[in-house]
Amino acid sequence: MAHLPPGIRFITSFSRDQWYRAFIFSLTFLLYASFHLSRKPISIVKGELHKHCAASHEVEINSYKEYAPQIQPVKKPSNVSQCGWEPFDKNNYKQLLGALDYSFLCAYAIGMYLSGIIGERLPIRYYLTVGMLASGLFTAMFGLGYFYNIHNLWFYIIAQIANGLVQTTGWPSVVTCIGNWFGKGRRGLIMGIWNSHTSVGNILGSLIAAYWVSTCWGLSFVMPGVTIAVMGIVCFLFLIEHPKDVSCSCTPSSVKMQRLLIDSENCSVSLNSSTVVTGEGSHRTSAISFLGALRIPGVIEFSLCLLFAKLVSYTFLFWLPLYITNVEHLDAKRAGDLSTLFDVGGIFGGILAGLISDRLEKRASTCGMMLLLAAPTLYMFSAVSKMGLEATVVMLLISGALVNGPYALITTAVSADLGTHKSLKGNARALSTVTAIIDGTGSVGAALGPLLAGLISPSGWNNVFYMLMVADACALLFLLRLIQKELRCNADHTL
C-alpha cells in the first residue's frame, strides 16, 4: 500500500472537532475584522475633509494679482474647496470632525446595551448577517456624499449614527459564538490571537481608505462598505453558532481546567471561577436580566476599567492620522499608512496580554501591569514623536501594544470568563449580555475620547496626551480591588 501524501497526512492528523473549531475561529476573525475595516476610513479621510491651506491660499492670491490681466476667469467646481470639503473647511473643523466621531460612538454605546439583550433572543447567524448588511449600507452612504456633492453636516451625522447602531450587532455575536466553541483552557492566548482581528481590520481599513483618499475619498467609504456587506453574506452561508449544531463535542476536558474549577470554589477571584457550558444547559435556562449580569462579580469593575481603556484606544483610532499629519507634516495617505503601526503593536500587545494572563492565571493583574506602563509611554510618545519619523515609528509600536493589550484582554477572555461565571450555573445565554455590558460601558469612553480630543486639541496636542494619561490612571484605579483579591488568593494557595 502506498504511503499517504504529506498534505493528506496533515489533514487527517486533526479530528473533525478540531477542524470545525479552526474554521469558526477563522470565520469569526474575518467577520469582525470587516467591522473594524469599515470604521477606520473616517480617521483617514479627516486630513482630506480639511486641509491646512492658509499658506497655499495666500500664494494663490498673490499669483492671481500678478497675472490677473492675462487670464480668463474659470468656473470653480462646486465640490472643490481651497481648505477641503464643505462644511469641514472652516476654522472649527476639529469640532465638526469630533461631532462625527461622537455621533457614531455615542450611538454605538447606547445600542450596545440593547444589542446583547436582543442578540440572546435571536439566532446569531441571522442577527449578525442583518447587522453586517446594514453596516455596509450606511458606511457606503457616507461616501456617497462625495459623489452626490452633499455638503450638509446632518447628512454625515445621520450616516454615522445609523452606522453606530447597526455595528453593535457584531461584538456580542462573535464573542458568544467563539465562547461556545472554545472552553476555559488557554482562553487568554486563543482570544488574544483571535482579537488581533481588531488591529488587522484597522490596518486593512487604513490601507484601503488611504489608497483612495487623495483622489476620490468617497471610495474610501464605499469599498469598505461593500466589503462588510459581502462578509455578511458569507456569515449567512457558513456561520455555525454552537458545536452541537454539527454534533461536535463542546466540553473540552483537561486537567488544567478541572483544577481551575476546583480552585474557583475555594477562592472568590472572579476570573478563575468560570464553568464550561454544555450545549444542553443552554436550552434549559432563560436569558439573564441586565441587573442579573451586573451582579456577577467583576463585571462592574472591568466595565469601568474598559471605559477609560477604550477612551485611550479610540482616541488613537480616530485622531492618530491627523496628529501625524500635523506633527510630521505628511499628506493624508502617508499619515494613514504610518498610523497602521499602532495597530501592528496592538496585535502583539493583545497576544502578549493573553499569554501572560494564562500563565499567571491573573487577568486583572495583567491588565494593571500594562496600564501602569502605558501612562509614561504615552508621555514619551508625545515628546519623542516630534524628534523625527524613526522615533515616531518605534513609539507607535510600543504604545499600540500597551494601550491595546488590556483593551483586547477585557473585551475577549475576561468577558468570556465572566459570561461563564460559576454563579450562572451553566447559563450559556448570559455571555452575550455580559459582553454587551462590558463593551457598551467601554464604548461610552470610546465616544468621550475622540470628542474630548476634538475639544482639547486646539489648545495643543500635549494637552490631549495629558488627558489620555489621566484616563489610563483611572482605568488602573478601578482594577485595584480585583488585583488585590487575585494577589491575596495567590498568597493563600502558596500557604
Short mmCIF file of C-alpha atoms in Angstrom, two decimals:
data_model
loop_
_atom_site.label_atom_id
_atom_site.label_comp_id
_atom_site.label_asym_id
_atom_site.label_seq_id
_atom_site.Cartn_x
_atom_site.Cartn_y
_atom_site.Cartn_z
CA MET A 1 0.00 0.00 0.00
CA ALA A 2 1.34 3.43 -0.98
CA HIS A 3 2.09 6.00 1.70
CA LEU A 4 -0.37 8.85 2.05
CA PRO A 5 0.85 12.20 0.68
CA PRO A 6 2.17 14.57 3.39
CA GLY A 7 -0.67 17.01 2.86
CA ILE A 8 -3.32 14.32 3.40
CA ARG A 9 -1.48 13.05 6.49
CA PHE A 10 -1.52 16.58 7.86
CA ILE A 11 -5.26 16.91 7.25
CA THR A 12 -6.11 13.56 8.83
CA SER A 13 -3.92 14.27 11.87
CA PHE A 14 -6.63 16.62 13.15
CA SER A 15 -10.02 15.47 14.37
CA ARG A 16 -13.34 16.59 12.92
CA ASP A 17 -13.94 18.76 16.02
CA GLN A 18 -10.57 20.48 15.65
CA TRP A 19 -11.25 21.34 12.00
CA TYR A 20 -14.62 22.82 12.87
CA ARG A 21 -13.09 24.90 15.66
CA ALA A 22 -10.35 26.15 13.35
CA PHE A 23 -13.00 27.08 10.77
CA ILE A 24 -15.13 29.02 13.28
CA PHE A 25 -12.02 30.71 14.68
CA SER A 26 -11.02 31.90 11.18
CA LEU A 27 -14.53 32.86 10.09
CA THR A 28 -15.38 34.95 13.16
CA PHE A 29 -11.92 36.54 12.88
CA LEU A 30 -12.67 37.69 9.34
CA LEU A 31 -16.22 38.75 10.16
CA TYR A 32 -15.23 41.12 12.94
CA ALA A 33 -12.15 42.34 11.09
CA SER A 34 -14.58 43.62 8.44
CA PHE A 35 -16.43 45.60 11.13
CA HIS A 36 -13.26 47.45 12.10
CA LEU A 37 -12.27 47.78 8.46
CA SER A 38 -15.46 49.77 7.88
CA ARG A 39 -14.90 52.02 10.94
CA LYS A 40 -11.41 53.17 10.02
CA PRO A 41 -11.99 55.34 6.89
CA ILE A 42 -13.27 58.38 8.81
CA SER A 43 -9.93 58.81 10.60
CA ILE A 44 -8.02 58.61 7.31
CA VAL A 45 -10.32 60.95 5.40
CA LYS A 46 -10.18 63.70 8.06
CA GLY A 47 -6.97 65.04 6.56
CA GLU A 48 -8.76 65.39 3.21
CA LEU A 49 -12.01 66.82 4.55
CA HIS A 50 -9.97 69.70 5.96
CA LYS A 51 -6.65 70.81 4.50
CA HIS A 52 -4.23 73.30 6.01
CA CYS A 53 -4.43 75.80 3.23
CA ALA A 54 -3.65 79.24 4.63
CA ALA A 55 -0.17 79.44 3.16
CA SER A 56 -1.06 78.00 -0.23
CA HIS A 57 -4.15 80.19 -0.43
CA GLU A 58 -2.04 83.29 0.19
CA VAL A 59 0.37 82.31 -2.56
CA GLU A 60 -2.51 81.80 -4.97
CA ILE A 61 -3.92 85.26 -4.17
CA ASN A 62 -0.56 86.94 -4.83
CA SER A 63 -0.15 84.98 -8.05
CA TYR A 64 -3.66 85.94 -9.14
CA LYS A 65 -2.98 89.62 -8.53
CA GLU A 66 0.16 89.45 -10.67
CA TYR A 67 -1.33 87.61 -13.64
CA ALA A 68 -4.98 88.67 -13.44
CA PRO A 69 -4.84 90.83 -16.61
CA GLN A 70 -3.60 87.90 -18.72
CA ILE A 71 -6.04 85.15 -17.62
CA GLN A 72 -9.70 84.47 -18.13
CA PRO A 73 -11.92 83.59 -15.16
CA VAL A 74 -12.52 79.85 -14.77
CA LYS A 75 -15.61 78.48 -13.07
CA LYS A 76 -14.65 76.53 -9.95
CA PRO A 77 -16.36 73.15 -9.45
CA SER A 78 -18.85 73.25 -6.62
CA ASN A 79 -17.30 70.31 -4.79
CA VAL A 80 -13.79 71.79 -4.69
CA SER A 81 -12.62 73.94 -1.79
CA GLN A 82 -9.26 75.51 -1.03
CA CYS A 83 -9.47 74.13 2.51
CA GLY A 84 -11.14 70.78 1.98
CA TRP A 85 -14.75 69.66 1.81
CA GLU A 86 -17.51 71.98 2.95
CA PRO A 87 -18.65 72.21 5.79
CA PHE A 88 -15.34 70.89 7.21
CA ASP A 89 -13.26 73.62 5.55
CA LYS A 90 -13.89 76.18 8.30
CA ASN A 91 -11.77 77.08 11.32
CA ASN A 92 -14.00 74.99 13.61
CA TYR A 93 -13.24 71.82 11.63
CA LYS A 94 -11.90 69.93 14.67
CA GLN A 95 -15.19 70.38 16.49
CA LEU A 96 -17.14 69.27 13.40
CA LEU A 97 -14.95 66.21 12.87
CA GLY A 98 -15.25 65.46 16.57
CA ALA A 99 -19.04 65.62 16.20
CA LEU A 100 -18.86 62.90 13.52
CA ASP A 101 -16.87 60.66 15.85
CA TYR A 102 -19.17 61.37 18.77
CA SER A 103 -22.28 60.65 16.69
CA PHE A 104 -21.01 57.19 15.74
CA LEU A 105 -19.60 56.25 19.12
CA CYS A 106 -22.48 57.58 21.22
CA ALA A 107 -24.96 55.62 19.08
CA TYR A 108 -22.67 52.58 19.38
CA ALA A 109 -22.51 52.87 23.18
CA ILE A 110 -26.28 53.19 23.57
CA GLY A 111 -27.02 50.46 21.07
CA MET A 112 -24.55 48.04 22.64
CA TYR A 113 -26.55 47.74 25.87
CA LEU A 114 -29.61 46.71 23.86
CA SER A 115 -27.73 44.61 21.34
CA GLY A 116 -26.64 41.90 23.77
CA ILE A 117 -30.14 41.52 25.21
CA ILE A 118 -31.67 41.32 21.72
CA GLY A 119 -28.92 39.02 20.46
CA GLU A 120 -29.61 36.43 23.19
CA ARG A 121 -33.17 36.08 21.93
CA LEU A 122 -32.41 35.76 18.20
CA PRO A 123 -30.35 33.29 16.15
CA ILE A 124 -26.81 34.70 15.99
CA ARG A 125 -26.39 33.95 12.28
CA TYR A 126 -29.44 35.94 11.22
CA TYR A 127 -28.80 38.76 13.68
CA LEU A 128 -25.18 39.18 12.59
CA THR A 129 -25.98 38.95 8.88
CA VAL A 130 -28.60 41.72 9.03
CA GLY A 131 -26.23 43.91 11.04
CA MET A 132 -23.39 43.49 8.55
CA LEU A 133 -25.55 44.22 5.52
CA ALA A 134 -26.96 47.34 7.19
CA SER A 135 -23.47 48.44 8.24
CA GLY A 136 -22.27 48.12 4.66
CA LEU A 137 -25.16 50.29 3.52
CA PHE A 138 -24.52 53.12 5.99
CA THR A 139 -20.73 53.03 5.57
CA ALA A 140 -21.15 53.45 1.81
CA MET A 141 -23.80 56.13 2.44
CA PHE A 142 -21.16 58.43 3.94
CA GLY A 143 -19.01 58.06 0.83
CA LEU A 144 -21.95 58.77 -1.47
CA GLY A 145 -21.87 62.32 -0.11
CA TYR A 146 -18.78 62.82 -2.27
CA PHE A 147 -20.35 61.55 -5.47
CA TYR A 148 -23.62 63.44 -4.98
CA ASN A 149 -21.83 66.60 -3.84
CA ILE A 150 -23.56 66.76 -0.45
CA HIS A 151 -22.33 69.45 1.95
CA ASN A 152 -24.97 69.22 4.68
CA LEU A 153 -23.41 68.30 8.03
CA TRP A 154 -26.54 66.49 9.17
CA PHE A 155 -26.32 64.03 6.27
CA TYR A 156 -22.94 62.82 7.54
CA ILE A 157 -24.03 62.83 11.19
CA ILE A 158 -27.14 60.73 10.41
CA ALA A 159 -24.99 58.26 8.45
CA GLN A 160 -22.65 57.95 11.45
CA ILE A 161 -25.49 57.49 13.95
CA ALA A 162 -27.17 54.80 11.85
CA ASN A 163 -23.87 53.00 11.31
CA GLY A 164 -23.05 53.14 15.01
CA LEU A 165 -26.35 51.50 15.92
CA VAL A 166 -26.13 48.60 13.44
CA GLN A 167 -22.46 47.93 14.20
CA THR A 168 -23.45 46.90 17.74
CA THR A 169 -24.70 43.60 16.32
CA GLY A 170 -21.13 42.45 15.76
CA TRP A 171 -19.27 42.15 19.04
CA PRO A 172 -21.78 40.31 21.28
CA SER A 173 -22.50 37.89 18.43
CA VAL A 174 -18.93 36.89 17.59
CA VAL A 175 -17.83 36.68 21.26
CA THR A 176 -20.81 34.47 22.08
CA CYS A 177 -20.05 32.24 19.12
CA ILE A 178 -16.34 31.92 19.90
CA GLY A 179 -17.18 31.38 23.58
CA ASN A 180 -19.48 28.49 22.63
CA TRP A 181 -16.71 26.80 20.66
CA PHE A 182 -13.71 27.27 22.99
CA GLY A 183 -13.54 26.32 26.64
CA LYS A 184 -11.65 27.85 29.54
CA GLY A 185 -8.31 26.10 28.78
CA ARG A 186 -5.92 28.54 27.09
CA ARG A 187 -8.66 31.10 26.55
CA GLY A 188 -6.37 34.10 27.14
CA LEU A 189 -3.88 33.08 24.44
CA ILE A 190 -6.53 31.86 22.00
CA MET A 191 -8.61 35.00 22.34
CA GLY A 192 -5.52 37.20 22.35
CA ILE A 193 -4.64 35.83 18.92
CA TRP A 194 -8.29 35.95 17.81
CA ASN A 195 -8.70 39.55 18.99
CA SER A 196 -5.98 40.67 16.60
CA HIS A 197 -8.87 40.92 14.12
CA THR A 198 -9.37 44.42 15.55
CA SER A 199 -5.90 45.53 14.51
CA VAL A 200 -5.99 43.60 11.23
CA GLY A 201 -9.28 45.29 10.37
CA ASN A 202 -7.89 48.70 11.28
CA ILE A 203 -4.79 48.12 9.16
CA LEU A 204 -6.75 46.93 6.12
CA GLY A 205 -9.25 49.76 6.55
CA SER A 206 -6.42 52.29 6.73
CA LEU A 207 -4.72 50.95 3.62
CA ILE A 208 -7.95 50.81 1.59
CA ALA A 209 -9.04 54.28 2.69
CA ALA A 210 -5.56 55.73 2.16
CA TYR A 211 -5.41 54.34 -1.37
CA TRP A 212 -8.42 56.40 -2.46
CA VAL A 213 -8.29 59.35 -0.06
CA SER A 214 -6.31 61.81 -2.20
CA THR A 215 -8.08 61.06 -5.49
CA CYS A 216 -11.67 60.09 -4.60
CA TRP A 217 -12.34 59.94 -0.87
CA GLY A 218 -15.88 58.69 -1.46
CA LEU A 219 -14.44 55.31 -2.45
CA SER A 220 -12.62 55.24 0.92
CA PHE A 221 -16.06 54.53 2.39
CA VAL A 222 -17.81 52.73 -0.46
CA MET A 223 -15.20 49.96 -0.79
CA PRO A 224 -15.17 49.06 2.95
CA GLY A 225 -18.98 49.19 2.86
CA VAL A 226 -19.07 46.68 0.03
CA THR A 227 -16.53 44.50 1.86
CA ILE A 228 -18.53 44.19 5.10
CA ALA A 229 -21.74 43.56 3.13
CA VAL A 230 -20.07 40.69 1.24
CA MET A 231 -18.82 39.27 4.55
CA GLY A 232 -22.40 39.46 5.82
CA ILE A 233 -23.45 37.12 3.03
CA VAL A 234 -20.55 34.80 3.95
CA CYS A 235 -21.79 34.87 7.55
CA PHE A 236 -25.29 33.81 6.48
CA LEU A 237 -23.92 30.93 4.40
CA PHE A 238 -21.33 29.48 6.78
CA LEU A 239 -21.57 30.59 10.45
CA ILE A 240 -22.25 27.75 12.92
CA GLU A 241 -23.44 29.12 16.24
CA HIS A 242 -22.80 26.15 18.52
CA PRO A 243 -20.81 22.86 18.35
CA LYS A 244 -23.97 20.85 18.99
CA ASP A 245 -25.40 22.12 15.68
CA VAL A 246 -22.91 19.89 13.84
CA SER A 247 -22.68 17.20 16.55
CA CYS A 248 -19.28 18.35 17.83
CA SER A 249 -18.20 17.99 21.45
CA CYS A 250 -18.49 21.26 23.34
CA THR A 251 -16.85 20.38 26.65
CA PRO A 252 -13.07 20.07 26.22
CA SER A 253 -11.64 18.20 29.16
CA SER A 254 -8.25 18.86 30.64
CA VAL A 255 -6.53 18.53 33.99
CA LYS A 256 -5.78 22.26 33.95
CA MET A 257 -9.45 23.13 33.51
CA GLN A 258 -10.57 20.80 36.29
CA ARG A 259 -8.01 22.35 38.63
CA LEU A 260 -9.28 25.83 37.78
CA LEU A 261 -12.84 24.79 38.56
CA ILE A 262 -11.79 23.33 41.92
CA ASP A 263 -9.81 26.47 42.75
CA SER A 264 -12.80 28.63 41.91
CA GLU A 265 -14.80 27.02 44.73
CA ASN A 266 -12.11 27.92 47.25
CA CYS A 267 -11.24 31.41 46.04
CA SER A 268 -13.56 34.28 45.19
CA VAL A 269 -11.40 35.75 42.46
CA SER A 270 -13.88 36.40 39.70
CA LEU A 271 -11.76 35.43 36.76
CA ASN A 272 -10.67 31.98 37.88
CA SER A 273 -14.17 30.82 38.69
CA SER A 274 -15.78 30.06 35.38
CA THR A 275 -17.55 26.93 34.27
CA VAL A 276 -17.67 25.22 30.93
CA VAL A 277 -21.07 25.49 29.33
CA THR A 278 -22.75 22.47 27.86
CA GLY A 279 -24.99 22.58 24.86
CA GLU A 280 -27.90 21.02 26.77
CA GLY A 281 -27.62 23.59 29.56
CA SER A 282 -28.12 26.44 27.17
CA HIS A 283 -31.63 25.18 26.37
CA ARG A 284 -32.70 24.62 29.97
CA THR A 285 -32.03 28.18 31.11
CA SER A 286 -33.58 31.50 30.27
CA ALA A 287 -31.75 34.64 29.20
CA ILE A 288 -30.19 36.57 32.07
CA SER A 289 -31.51 40.01 33.02
CA PHE A 290 -29.46 43.19 32.78
CA LEU A 291 -29.32 43.59 36.58
CA GLY A 292 -28.53 39.92 36.99
CA ALA A 293 -25.49 40.32 34.74
CA LEU A 294 -24.34 43.35 36.73
CA ARG A 295 -24.36 41.27 39.91
CA ILE A 296 -21.73 38.88 38.53
CA PRO A 297 -18.50 39.58 40.49
CA GLY A 298 -16.07 41.64 38.43
CA VAL A 299 -18.47 42.86 35.73
CA ILE A 300 -18.78 46.41 37.10
CA GLU A 301 -15.05 46.81 37.79
CA PHE A 302 -13.94 45.60 34.38
CA SER A 303 -16.67 47.60 32.66
CA LEU A 304 -15.48 50.85 34.25
CA CYS A 305 -11.85 49.96 33.56
CA LEU A 306 -12.69 49.37 29.91
CA LEU A 307 -14.47 52.73 29.76
CA PHE A 308 -11.16 54.52 30.27
CA ALA A 309 -9.01 51.99 28.39
CA LYS A 310 -11.24 52.26 25.34
CA LEU A 311 -11.24 56.06 25.64
CA VAL A 312 -7.49 55.97 25.03
CA SER A 313 -7.63 53.35 22.27
CA TYR A 314 -10.38 55.05 20.27
CA THR A 315 -8.78 58.46 20.57
CA PHE A 316 -5.80 56.97 18.75
CA LEU A 317 -8.12 55.18 16.32
CA PHE A 318 -9.90 58.36 15.22
CA TRP A 319 -7.26 61.09 15.66
CA LEU A 320 -3.84 59.47 15.14
CA PRO A 321 -3.61 60.07 11.36
CA LEU A 322 -4.48 63.76 11.81
CA TYR A 323 -1.93 64.05 14.63
CA ILE A 324 0.76 62.52 12.41
CA THR A 325 -0.24 64.90 9.58
CA ASN A 326 0.20 67.90 11.88
CA VAL A 327 3.39 66.80 13.63
CA GLU A 328 5.23 65.03 10.79
CA HIS A 329 3.77 67.26 8.03
CA LEU A 330 2.81 64.27 5.89
CA ASP A 331 -0.07 64.04 3.45
CA ALA A 332 -3.24 62.12 4.34
CA LYS A 333 -2.18 58.93 2.53
CA ARG A 334 1.26 58.65 4.15
CA ALA A 335 -0.13 59.54 7.57
CA GLY A 336 -2.78 56.82 7.18
CA ASP A 337 -0.16 54.26 6.21
CA LEU A 338 2.07 55.22 9.14
CA SER A 339 -0.79 55.05 11.64
CA THR A 340 -1.17 51.31 10.94
CA LEU A 341 1.95 50.69 13.02
CA PHE A 342 -0.09 51.46 16.14
CA ASP A 343 -2.36 48.55 15.22
CA VAL A 344 0.61 46.30 14.46
CA GLY A 345 1.77 46.95 18.02
CA GLY A 346 -1.77 46.23 19.19
CA ILE A 347 -1.65 42.74 17.67
CA PHE A 348 1.42 41.82 19.71
CA GLY A 349 0.00 43.53 22.80
CA GLY A 350 -3.22 41.51 22.71
CA ILE A 351 -1.39 38.21 22.23
CA LEU A 352 1.12 39.04 24.96
CA ALA A 353 -1.63 40.01 27.42
CA GLY A 354 -3.45 36.73 26.77
CA LEU A 355 -0.29 34.67 27.12
CA ILE A 356 0.76 36.32 30.40
CA SER A 357 -2.73 36.11 31.91
CA ASP A 358 -2.96 32.40 31.07
CA ARG A 359 0.44 31.73 32.59
CA LEU A 360 -0.21 33.74 35.76
CA GLU A 361 -3.96 32.96 35.87
CA LYS A 362 -4.46 36.62 36.77
CA ARG A 363 -6.46 38.68 34.26
CA ALA A 364 -6.79 41.84 36.39
CA SER A 365 -3.11 41.90 37.37
CA THR A 366 -2.04 41.52 33.74
CA CYS A 367 -4.24 44.44 32.68
CA GLY A 368 -3.00 46.53 35.61
CA MET A 369 0.65 45.93 34.75
CA MET A 370 0.16 47.05 31.15
CA LEU A 371 -1.89 50.09 32.15
CA LEU A 372 0.83 51.09 34.61
CA LEU A 373 3.41 51.02 31.80
CA ALA A 374 1.11 52.71 29.28
CA ALA A 375 0.82 56.10 31.04
CA PRO A 376 4.55 57.01 30.97
CA THR A 377 4.80 55.55 27.46
CA LEU A 378 2.13 58.00 26.24
CA TYR A 379 4.13 60.87 27.73
CA MET A 380 7.25 59.63 25.94
CA PHE A 381 5.26 59.33 22.70
CA SER A 382 4.15 62.96 22.84
CA ALA A 383 7.75 64.09 23.37
CA VAL A 384 9.65 61.67 21.13
CA SER A 385 7.28 61.85 18.14
CA LYS A 386 8.44 65.41 17.48
CA MET A 387 12.04 64.27 17.06
CA GLY A 388 11.59 62.61 13.70
CA LEU A 389 9.96 59.81 11.77
CA GLU A 390 12.12 56.99 13.15
CA ALA A 391 11.27 57.82 16.75
CA THR A 392 7.59 58.01 15.84
CA VAL A 393 7.69 54.51 14.33
CA VAL A 394 9.19 52.97 17.48
CA MET A 395 6.79 54.72 19.84
CA LEU A 396 3.78 53.81 17.70
CA LEU A 397 4.63 50.11 18.06
CA ILE A 398 5.23 50.28 21.83
CA SER A 399 2.20 52.47 22.54
CA GLY A 400 -0.02 50.25 20.41
CA ALA A 401 1.00 47.16 22.40
CA LEU A 402 0.48 48.72 25.85
CA VAL A 403 -2.74 50.58 25.00
CA ASN A 404 -4.49 47.76 23.13
CA GLY A 405 -3.26 44.89 25.34
CA PRO A 406 -5.64 45.49 28.30
CA TYR A 407 -8.45 46.55 25.95
CA ALA A 408 -8.11 43.29 23.99
CA LEU A 409 -7.92 41.11 27.10
CA ILE A 410 -11.00 42.65 28.76
CA THR A 411 -13.21 42.53 25.68
CA THR A 412 -12.38 38.89 24.91
CA ALA A 413 -11.05 36.49 27.56
CA VAL A 414 -12.34 38.49 30.54
CA SER A 415 -15.80 38.90 29.00
CA ALA A 416 -15.95 35.17 28.21
CA ASP A 417 -14.76 34.29 31.72
CA LEU A 418 -17.41 36.46 33.36
CA GLY A 419 -20.10 35.30 30.93
CA THR A 420 -19.50 31.71 32.06
CA HIS A 421 -19.11 32.52 35.76
CA LYS A 422 -19.91 29.75 38.28
CA SER A 423 -22.80 31.81 39.69
CA LEU A 424 -24.62 31.40 36.36
CA LYS A 425 -24.81 27.61 36.84
CA GLY A 426 -24.09 26.88 33.17
CA ASN A 427 -26.38 29.51 31.61
CA ALA A 428 -24.73 29.95 28.20
CA ARG A 429 -27.21 32.64 27.22
CA ALA A 430 -25.65 35.10 29.69
CA LEU A 431 -22.48 35.52 27.64
CA SER A 432 -23.99 37.89 25.10
CA THR A 433 -25.47 40.19 27.76
CA VAL A 434 -22.26 40.28 29.83
CA THR A 435 -20.21 41.02 26.72
CA ALA A 436 -22.61 43.80 25.72
CA ILE A 437 -22.50 45.41 29.18
CA ILE A 438 -18.70 45.42 29.31
CA ASP A 439 -18.19 46.61 25.74
CA GLY A 440 -21.14 49.01 25.96
CA THR A 441 -19.64 50.72 29.00
CA GLY A 442 -16.30 50.79 27.23
CA SER A 443 -17.99 52.39 24.25
CA VAL A 444 -19.06 55.31 26.43
CA GLY A 445 -15.35 56.01 26.86
CA ALA A 446 -14.82 55.42 23.15
CA ALA A 447 -17.37 58.16 22.48
CA LEU A 448 -15.89 60.58 25.01
CA GLY A 449 -12.25 60.16 23.92
CA PRO A 450 -12.47 61.46 20.35
CA LEU A 451 -14.92 64.18 21.45
CA LEU A 452 -12.54 65.42 24.15
CA ALA A 453 -9.64 65.21 21.70
CA GLY A 454 -11.55 67.44 19.28
CA LEU A 455 -12.25 69.98 22.03
CA ILE A 456 -8.77 69.91 23.60
CA SER A 457 -6.53 69.67 20.52
CA PRO A 458 -6.92 73.37 19.52
CA SER A 459 -5.07 74.23 22.76
CA GLY A 460 -2.21 71.88 21.82
CA TRP A 461 -1.66 68.17 21.25
CA ASN A 462 0.28 67.89 24.53
CA ASN A 463 -2.96 68.51 26.43
CA VAL A 464 -4.59 65.62 24.56
CA PHE A 465 -1.83 63.29 25.74
CA TYR A 466 -2.23 64.52 29.33
CA MET A 467 -5.92 63.63 29.09
CA LEU A 468 -5.03 60.15 27.84
CA MET A 469 -2.58 59.60 30.71
CA VAL A 470 -5.23 60.56 33.26
CA ALA A 471 -7.64 58.11 31.60
CA ASP A 472 -5.07 55.31 31.89
CA ALA A 473 -4.62 56.07 35.58
CA CYS A 474 -8.40 55.91 36.11
CA ALA A 475 -8.57 52.56 34.32
CA LEU A 476 -5.93 51.17 36.67
CA LEU A 477 -7.73 52.60 39.70
CA PHE A 478 -10.90 50.60 39.02
CA LEU A 479 -8.89 47.36 38.87
CA LEU A 480 -7.11 47.76 42.20
CA ARG A 481 -9.69 45.79 44.22
CA LEU A 482 -9.59 42.85 41.80
CA ILE A 483 -5.79 42.93 41.67
CA GLN A 484 -5.65 42.85 45.46
CA LYS A 485 -8.08 39.91 45.52
CA GLU A 486 -6.00 37.98 42.96
CA LEU A 487 -2.80 38.53 44.92
CA ARG A 488 -4.47 37.55 48.20
CA CYS A 489 -5.85 34.39 46.63
CA ASN A 490 -2.40 33.51 45.29
CA ALA A 491 -0.86 34.06 48.75
CA ASP A 492 -3.49 31.77 50.33
CA HIS A 493 -2.72 29.00 47.81
CA THR A 494 1.01 29.39 48.48
CA LEU A 495 0.45 28.95 52.21
#
